[in-house]
mmCIF file of C-alpha atoms in Angstrom:
data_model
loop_
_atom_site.group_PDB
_atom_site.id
_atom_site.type_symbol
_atom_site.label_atom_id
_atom_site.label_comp_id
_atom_site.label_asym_id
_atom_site.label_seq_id
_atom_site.Cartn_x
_atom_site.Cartn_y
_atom_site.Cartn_z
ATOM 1 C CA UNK A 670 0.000 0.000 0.000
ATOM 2 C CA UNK A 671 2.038 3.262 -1.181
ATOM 3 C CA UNK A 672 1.023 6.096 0.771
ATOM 4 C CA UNK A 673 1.995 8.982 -1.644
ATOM 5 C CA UNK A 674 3.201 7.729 -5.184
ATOM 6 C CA UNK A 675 5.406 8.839 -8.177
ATOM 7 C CA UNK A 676 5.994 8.467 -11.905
ATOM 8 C CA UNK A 677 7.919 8.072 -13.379
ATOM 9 C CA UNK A 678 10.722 7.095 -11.369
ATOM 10 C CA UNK A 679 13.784 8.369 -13.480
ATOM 11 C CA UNK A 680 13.184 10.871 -16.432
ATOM 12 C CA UNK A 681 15.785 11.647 -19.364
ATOM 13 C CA UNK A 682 15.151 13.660 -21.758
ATOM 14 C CA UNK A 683 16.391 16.572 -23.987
ATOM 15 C CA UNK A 684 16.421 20.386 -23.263
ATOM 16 C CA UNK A 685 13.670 21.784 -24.989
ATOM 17 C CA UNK A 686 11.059 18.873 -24.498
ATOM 18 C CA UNK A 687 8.426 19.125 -22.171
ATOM 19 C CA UNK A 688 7.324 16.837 -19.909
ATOM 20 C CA UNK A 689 5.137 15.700 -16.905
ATOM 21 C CA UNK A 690 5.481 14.074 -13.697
ATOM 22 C CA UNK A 691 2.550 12.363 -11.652
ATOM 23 C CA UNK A 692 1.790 12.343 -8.013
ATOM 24 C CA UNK A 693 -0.734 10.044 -6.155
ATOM 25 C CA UNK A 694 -1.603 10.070 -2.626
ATOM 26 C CA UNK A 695 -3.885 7.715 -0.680
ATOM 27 C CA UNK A 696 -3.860 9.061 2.276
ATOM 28 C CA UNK A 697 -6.716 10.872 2.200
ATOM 29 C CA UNK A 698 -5.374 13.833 2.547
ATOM 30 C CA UNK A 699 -6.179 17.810 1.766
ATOM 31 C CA UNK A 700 -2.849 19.640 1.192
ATOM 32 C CA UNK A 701 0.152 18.254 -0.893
ATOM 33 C CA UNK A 702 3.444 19.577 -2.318
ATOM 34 C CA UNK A 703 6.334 19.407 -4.948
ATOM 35 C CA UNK A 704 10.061 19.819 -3.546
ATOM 36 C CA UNK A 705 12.740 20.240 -5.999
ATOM 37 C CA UNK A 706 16.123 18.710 -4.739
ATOM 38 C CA UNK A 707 19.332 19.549 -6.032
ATOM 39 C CA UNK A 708 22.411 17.931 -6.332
ATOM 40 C CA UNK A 709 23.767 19.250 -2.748
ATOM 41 C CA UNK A 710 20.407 17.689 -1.614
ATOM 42 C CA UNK A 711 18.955 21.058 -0.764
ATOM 43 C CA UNK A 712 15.138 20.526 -0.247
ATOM 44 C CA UNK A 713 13.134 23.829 -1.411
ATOM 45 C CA UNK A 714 9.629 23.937 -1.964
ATOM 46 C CA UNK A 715 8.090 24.630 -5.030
ATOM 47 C CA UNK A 716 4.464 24.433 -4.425
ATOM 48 C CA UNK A 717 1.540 23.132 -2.183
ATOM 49 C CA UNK A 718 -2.504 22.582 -3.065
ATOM 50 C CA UNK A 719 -4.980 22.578 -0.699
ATOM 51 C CA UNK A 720 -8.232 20.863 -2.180
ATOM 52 C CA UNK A 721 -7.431 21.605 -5.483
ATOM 53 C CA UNK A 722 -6.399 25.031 -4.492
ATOM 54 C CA UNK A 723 -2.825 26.792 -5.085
ATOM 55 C CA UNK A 724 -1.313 27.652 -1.650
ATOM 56 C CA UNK A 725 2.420 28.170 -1.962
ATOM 57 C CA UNK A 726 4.316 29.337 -5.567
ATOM 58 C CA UNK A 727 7.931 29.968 -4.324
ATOM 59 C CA UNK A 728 9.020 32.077 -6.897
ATOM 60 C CA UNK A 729 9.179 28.908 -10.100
ATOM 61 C CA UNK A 730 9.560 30.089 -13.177
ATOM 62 C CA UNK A 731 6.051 29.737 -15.128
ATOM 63 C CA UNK A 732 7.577 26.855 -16.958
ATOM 64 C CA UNK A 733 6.696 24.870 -14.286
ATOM 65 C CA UNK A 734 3.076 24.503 -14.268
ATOM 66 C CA UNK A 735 0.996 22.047 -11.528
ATOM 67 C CA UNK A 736 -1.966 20.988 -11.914
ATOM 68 C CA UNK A 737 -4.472 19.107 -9.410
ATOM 69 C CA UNK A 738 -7.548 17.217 -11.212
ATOM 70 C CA UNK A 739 -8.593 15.945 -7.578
ATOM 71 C CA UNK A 740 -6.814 16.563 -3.941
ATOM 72 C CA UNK A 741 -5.580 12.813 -4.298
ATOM 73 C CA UNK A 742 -3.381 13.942 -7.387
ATOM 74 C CA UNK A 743 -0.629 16.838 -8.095
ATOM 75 C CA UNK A 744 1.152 16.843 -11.182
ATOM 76 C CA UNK A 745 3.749 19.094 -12.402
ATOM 77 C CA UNK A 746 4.426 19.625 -15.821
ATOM 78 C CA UNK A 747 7.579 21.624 -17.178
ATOM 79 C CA UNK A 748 7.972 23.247 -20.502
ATOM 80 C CA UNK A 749 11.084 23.738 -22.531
ATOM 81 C CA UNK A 750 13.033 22.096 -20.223
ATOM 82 C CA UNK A 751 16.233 23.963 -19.293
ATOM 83 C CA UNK A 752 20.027 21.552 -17.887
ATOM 84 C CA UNK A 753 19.527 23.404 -14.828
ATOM 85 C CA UNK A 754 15.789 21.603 -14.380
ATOM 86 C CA UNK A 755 17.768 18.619 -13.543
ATOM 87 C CA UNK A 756 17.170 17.567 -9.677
ATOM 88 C CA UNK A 757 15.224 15.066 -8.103
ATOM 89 C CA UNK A 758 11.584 16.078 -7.438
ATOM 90 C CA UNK A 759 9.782 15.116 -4.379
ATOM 91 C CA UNK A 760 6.078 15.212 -3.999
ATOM 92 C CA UNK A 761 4.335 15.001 -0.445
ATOM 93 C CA UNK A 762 1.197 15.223 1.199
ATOM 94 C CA UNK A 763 0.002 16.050 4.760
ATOM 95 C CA UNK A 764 -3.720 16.961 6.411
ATOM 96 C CA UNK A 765 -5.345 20.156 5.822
ATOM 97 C CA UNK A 766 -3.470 22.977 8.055
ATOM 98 C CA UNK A 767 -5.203 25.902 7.190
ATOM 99 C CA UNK A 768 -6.704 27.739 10.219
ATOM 100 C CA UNK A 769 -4.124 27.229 12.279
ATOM 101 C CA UNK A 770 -2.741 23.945 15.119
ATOM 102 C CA UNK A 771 -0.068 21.966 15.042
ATOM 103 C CA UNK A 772 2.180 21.601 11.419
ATOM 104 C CA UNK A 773 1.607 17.489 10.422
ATOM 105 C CA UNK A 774 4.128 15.420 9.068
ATOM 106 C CA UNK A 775 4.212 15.329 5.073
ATOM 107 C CA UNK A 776 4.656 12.154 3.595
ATOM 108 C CA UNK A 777 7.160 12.159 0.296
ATOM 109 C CA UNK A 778 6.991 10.043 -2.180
ATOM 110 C CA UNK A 779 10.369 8.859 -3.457
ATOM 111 C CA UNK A 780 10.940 11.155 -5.936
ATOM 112 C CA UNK A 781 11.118 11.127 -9.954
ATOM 113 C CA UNK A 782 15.025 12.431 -10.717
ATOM 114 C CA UNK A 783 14.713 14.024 -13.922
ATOM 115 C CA UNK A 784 17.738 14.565 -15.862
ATOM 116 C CA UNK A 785 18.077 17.091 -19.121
ATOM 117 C CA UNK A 786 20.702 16.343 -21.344
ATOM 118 C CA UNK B 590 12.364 34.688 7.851
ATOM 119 C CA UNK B 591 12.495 31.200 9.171
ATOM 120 C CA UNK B 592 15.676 28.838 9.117
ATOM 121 C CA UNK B 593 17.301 26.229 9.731
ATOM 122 C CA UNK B 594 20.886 25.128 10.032
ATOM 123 C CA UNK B 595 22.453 22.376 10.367
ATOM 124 C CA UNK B 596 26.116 23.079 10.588
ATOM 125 C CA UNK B 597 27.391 19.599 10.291
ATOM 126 C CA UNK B 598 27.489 18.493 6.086
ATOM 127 C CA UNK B 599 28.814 14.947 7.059
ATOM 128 C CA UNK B 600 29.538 12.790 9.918
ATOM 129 C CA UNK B 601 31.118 9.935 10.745
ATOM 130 C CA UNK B 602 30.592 7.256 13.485
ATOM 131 C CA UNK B 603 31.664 3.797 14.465
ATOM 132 C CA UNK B 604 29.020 1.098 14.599
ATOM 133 C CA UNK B 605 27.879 0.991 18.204
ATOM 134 C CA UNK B 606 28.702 4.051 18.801
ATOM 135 C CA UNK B 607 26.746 7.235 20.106
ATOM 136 C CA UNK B 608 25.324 9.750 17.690
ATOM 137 C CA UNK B 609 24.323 13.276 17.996
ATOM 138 C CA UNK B 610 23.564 15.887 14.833
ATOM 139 C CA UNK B 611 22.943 19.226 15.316
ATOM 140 C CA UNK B 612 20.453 21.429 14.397
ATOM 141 C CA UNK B 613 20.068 25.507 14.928
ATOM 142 C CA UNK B 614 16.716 27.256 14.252
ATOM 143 C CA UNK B 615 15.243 30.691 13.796
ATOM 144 C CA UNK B 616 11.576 31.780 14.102
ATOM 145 C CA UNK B 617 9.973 34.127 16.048
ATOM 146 C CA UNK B 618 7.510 32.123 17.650
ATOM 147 C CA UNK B 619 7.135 28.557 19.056
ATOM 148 C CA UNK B 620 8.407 26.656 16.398
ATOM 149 C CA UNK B 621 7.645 23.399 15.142
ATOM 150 C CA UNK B 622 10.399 21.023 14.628
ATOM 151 C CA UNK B 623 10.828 17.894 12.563
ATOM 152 C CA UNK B 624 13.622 15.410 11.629
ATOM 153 C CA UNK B 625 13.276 13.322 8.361
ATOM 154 C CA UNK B 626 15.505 10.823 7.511
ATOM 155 C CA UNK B 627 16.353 10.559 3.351
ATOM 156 C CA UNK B 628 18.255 7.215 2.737
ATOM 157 C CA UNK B 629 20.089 6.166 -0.671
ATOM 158 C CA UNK B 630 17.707 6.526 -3.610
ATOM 159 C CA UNK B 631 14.329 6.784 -1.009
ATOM 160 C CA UNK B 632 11.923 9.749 -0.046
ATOM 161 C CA UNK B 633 12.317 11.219 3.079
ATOM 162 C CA UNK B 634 10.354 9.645 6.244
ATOM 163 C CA UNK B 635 10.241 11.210 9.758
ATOM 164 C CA UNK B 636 11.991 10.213 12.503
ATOM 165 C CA UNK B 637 10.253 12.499 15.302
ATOM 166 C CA UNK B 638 8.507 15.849 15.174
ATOM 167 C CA UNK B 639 7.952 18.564 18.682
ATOM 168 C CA UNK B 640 5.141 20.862 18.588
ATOM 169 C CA UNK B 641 4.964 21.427 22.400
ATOM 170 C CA UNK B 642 5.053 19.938 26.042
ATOM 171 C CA UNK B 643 8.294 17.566 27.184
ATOM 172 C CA UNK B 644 11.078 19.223 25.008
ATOM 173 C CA UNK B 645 12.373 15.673 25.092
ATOM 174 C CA UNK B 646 11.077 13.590 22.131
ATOM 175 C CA UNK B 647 11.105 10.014 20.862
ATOM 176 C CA UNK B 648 11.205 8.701 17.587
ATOM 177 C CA UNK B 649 11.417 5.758 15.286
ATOM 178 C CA UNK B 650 14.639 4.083 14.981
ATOM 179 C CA UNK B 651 15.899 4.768 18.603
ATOM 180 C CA UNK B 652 16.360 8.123 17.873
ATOM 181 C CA UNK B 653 15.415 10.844 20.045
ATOM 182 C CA UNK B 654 16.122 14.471 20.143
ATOM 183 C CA UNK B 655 15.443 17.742 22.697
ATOM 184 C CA UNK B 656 14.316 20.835 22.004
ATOM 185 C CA UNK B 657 16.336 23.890 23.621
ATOM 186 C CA UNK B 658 14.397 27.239 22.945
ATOM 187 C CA UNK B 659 17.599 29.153 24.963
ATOM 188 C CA UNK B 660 19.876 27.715 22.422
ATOM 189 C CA UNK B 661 17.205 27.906 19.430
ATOM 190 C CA UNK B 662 18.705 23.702 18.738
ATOM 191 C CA UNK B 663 16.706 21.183 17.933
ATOM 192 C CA UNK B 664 19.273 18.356 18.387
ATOM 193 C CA UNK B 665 19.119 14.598 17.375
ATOM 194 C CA UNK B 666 20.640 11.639 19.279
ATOM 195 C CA UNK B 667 20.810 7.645 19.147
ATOM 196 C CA UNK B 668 22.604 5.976 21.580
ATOM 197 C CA UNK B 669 24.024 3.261 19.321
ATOM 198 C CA UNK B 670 24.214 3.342 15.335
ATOM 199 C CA UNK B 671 23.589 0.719 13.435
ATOM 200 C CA UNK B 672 24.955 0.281 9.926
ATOM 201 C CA UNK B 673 21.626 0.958 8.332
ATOM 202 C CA UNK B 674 21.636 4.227 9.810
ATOM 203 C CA UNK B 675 23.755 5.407 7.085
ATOM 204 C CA UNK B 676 21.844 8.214 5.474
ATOM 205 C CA UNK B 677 20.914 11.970 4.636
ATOM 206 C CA UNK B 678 19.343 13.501 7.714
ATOM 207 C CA UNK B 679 17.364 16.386 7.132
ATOM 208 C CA UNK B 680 15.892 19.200 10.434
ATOM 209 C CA UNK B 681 13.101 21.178 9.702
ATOM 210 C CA UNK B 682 10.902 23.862 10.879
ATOM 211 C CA UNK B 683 7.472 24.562 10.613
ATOM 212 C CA UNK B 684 6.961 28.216 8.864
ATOM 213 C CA UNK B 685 4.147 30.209 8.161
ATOM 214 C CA UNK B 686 1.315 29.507 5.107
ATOM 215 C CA UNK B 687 2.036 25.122 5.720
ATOM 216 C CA UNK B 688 5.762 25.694 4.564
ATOM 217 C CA UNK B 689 8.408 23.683 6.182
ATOM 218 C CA UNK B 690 12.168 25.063 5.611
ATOM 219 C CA UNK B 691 14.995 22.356 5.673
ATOM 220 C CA UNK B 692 17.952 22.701 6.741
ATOM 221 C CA UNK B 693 20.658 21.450 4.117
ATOM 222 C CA UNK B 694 20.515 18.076 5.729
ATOM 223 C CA UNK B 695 23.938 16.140 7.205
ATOM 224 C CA UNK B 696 25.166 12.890 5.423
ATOM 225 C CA UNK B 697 25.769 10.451 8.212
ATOM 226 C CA UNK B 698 28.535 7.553 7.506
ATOM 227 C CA UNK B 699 29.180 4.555 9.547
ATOM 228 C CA UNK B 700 32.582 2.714 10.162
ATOM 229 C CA UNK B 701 32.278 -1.212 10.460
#
């Protein structure tokens, strides 16, 4: 039973192409999130949803583009994809926080690294 | 602005032997703290998480780690390491608008 899942796994592809990564979580859920992770394994946030609504854009460039069809799913999709793109992207999911209490534990799924060539 | 710092990028410990990583916070109010632990290829899992009461808190793994508001640390310790302990450890604090902020995360190795 994977709590929060990704595809694909590993991603190679060309600068220029564009391409999409999938997150899944069944943990019934409100909020979730994509973390980009760089090769020093810094973890920065990119963006979160809350019930299908944007919460957090940290300052991505518009190529990036998420999208949430239901709160179970957050994908990301990234146009003309640039060498610098290349990282390992997390996506993770916690209970709704809005209105204040204690900050949950997110759950990551383990990650899609994306490579641009 | 809220962060974290961990001020240790790797460290190294015998099997058996007693860990501790450190971890350094700012934020203006009570903070939240978490460790995750990233291993080898994986997502990142907690260990433990404080929000409030006994500044002393338990976590998977053995690992445990106390909160110290007069030195803003956060610190994480396991009495004995185990091989499989080998792994990216990442602090983090709870921020404003559901962030969390990471610290750059310590790479802990382990001598047989």
């Amino acid at each position: 039973d994977t709590a929060v899942s990704q595809t694909p796994k590993y991603l190679v592809t060309q600068m220029g192409n564009d391409k999409s990564i999938k997150c899944e979580q069944n943990l019934g859920h409100d909020t979730m999130y994509w973390y980009k992770q760089d090769s020093k394994k810094f973890l920065k946030i990119m963006f979160s949803y809350n019930n299908k609504e944007l919460i957090i854009n940290e300052t991505v460039p518009n190529r990036f583009s998420p999208k949430s069809p239901d709160k179970a799913h957050l994908n990301l999709h990234i146009n003309s994809l640039e060498l610098g793109d290349s990282a390992v992207y997390f996506c993770a999911s916690s209970p709704t926080l809005l209105g204040g209490g204690p900050y949950n534990e997110q759950f990551f799924g383990p990650g899609t690294r994306l490579t641009v060539l | 602005a809220q962060s974290v710092t961990q001020p240790d990028i790797h460290i190294t410990v015998s099997e058996g032997a007693s860990l501790e990583l450190r971890c350094n916070y700012s934020y203006g109010a009570t903070p939240y703290l978490f460790w995750y632990v990233q291993s080898p290829g994986q997502g990142l899992q907690l260990l433990l998480k404080y929000f409030s009461g006994d500044t002393l808190v338990q976590g998977i793994k053995g690992f445990e780690a106390e909160f110290k508001r007069s030195q803003s640390s956060f610190n994480l310790r396991k009495p004995s390491v185990h091989w499989s302990d080998a792994a990216e450890y990442f602090c983090a604090v709870g921020a404003q608008d559901d962030k969390i902020i990471f610290g750059k995360g310590t790479r802990l190795h382990i001598l047989p």
